[in-house]
Amino acid sequence: MVAAGVRPLMLDGERLVKRLRTYPQIVREVS
């Protein structure tokens, strides 16, 4: 039960990390 709840959190964490990594690139393109 606990593992099932932790797994989605880890997936969300990976998404946030990918966004943070790509964010500087987006800022450079806009500016």
PDB file of C-alpha atoms in Angstrom:
ATOM      1  CA  MET A   1       0.000   0.000   0.000  1.00  0.00           C
ATOM      2  CA  VAL A   2       2.759   2.425   0.950  1.00  0.00           C
ATOM      3  CA  ALA A   3       4.873   1.578  -2.112  1.00  0.00           C
ATOM      4  CA  ALA A   4       1.877   2.277  -4.372  1.00  0.00           C
ATOM      5  CA  GLY A   5       1.615   5.763  -2.861  1.00  0.00           C
ATOM      6  CA  VAL A   6       5.361   6.462  -3.043  1.00  0.00           C
ATOM      7  CA  ARG A   7       5.752   5.456  -6.683  1.00  0.00           C
ATOM      8  CA  PRO A   8       3.615   8.311  -8.154  1.00  0.00           C
ATOM      9  CA  LEU A   9       5.460  10.810  -5.936  1.00  0.00           C
ATOM     10  CA  MET A  10       8.783   9.661  -7.364  1.00  0.00           C
ATOM     11  CA  LEU A  11       7.413   9.981 -10.906  1.00  0.00           C
ATOM     12  CA  ASP A  12       6.246  13.534 -10.132  1.00  0.00           C
ATOM     13  CA  GLY A  13       9.691  14.271  -8.713  1.00  0.00           C
ATOM     14  CA  GLU A  14      11.352  13.101 -11.924  1.00  0.00           C
ATOM     15  CA  ARG A  15       9.006  15.345 -13.938  1.00  0.00           C
ATOM     16  CA  LEU A  16       9.914  18.339 -11.757  1.00  0.00           C
ATOM     17  CA  VAL A  17      13.633  17.591 -12.155  1.00  0.00           C
ATOM     18  CA  LYS A  18      13.258  17.397 -15.946  1.00  0.00           C
ATOM     19  CA  ARG A  19      11.368  20.721 -15.936  1.00  0.00           C
ATOM     20  CA  LEU A  20      14.045  22.378 -13.808  1.00  0.00           C
ATOM     21  CA  ARG A  21      16.755  21.077 -16.156  1.00  0.00           C
ATOM     22  CA  THR A  22      14.965  22.345 -19.272  1.00  0.00           C
ATOM     23  CA  TYR A  23      13.844  25.637 -17.701  1.00  0.00           C
ATOM     24  CA  PRO A  24      17.208  27.464 -18.235  1.00  0.00           C
ATOM     25  CA  GLN A  25      17.127  26.444 -21.910  1.00  0.00           C
ATOM     26  CA  ILE A  26      13.599  27.854 -22.309  1.00  0.00           C
ATOM     27  CA  VAL A  27      14.647  31.124 -20.629  1.00  0.00           C
ATOM     28  CA  ARG A  28      17.618  31.451 -22.982  1.00  0.00           C
ATOM     29  CA  GLU A  29      15.385  30.912 -26.026  1.00  0.00           C
ATOM     30  CA  VAL A  30      12.838  33.498 -24.857  1.00  0.00           C
ATOM     31  CA  SER A  31      15.466  36.101 -23.974  1.00  0.00           C
TER      32      SER A  31
END
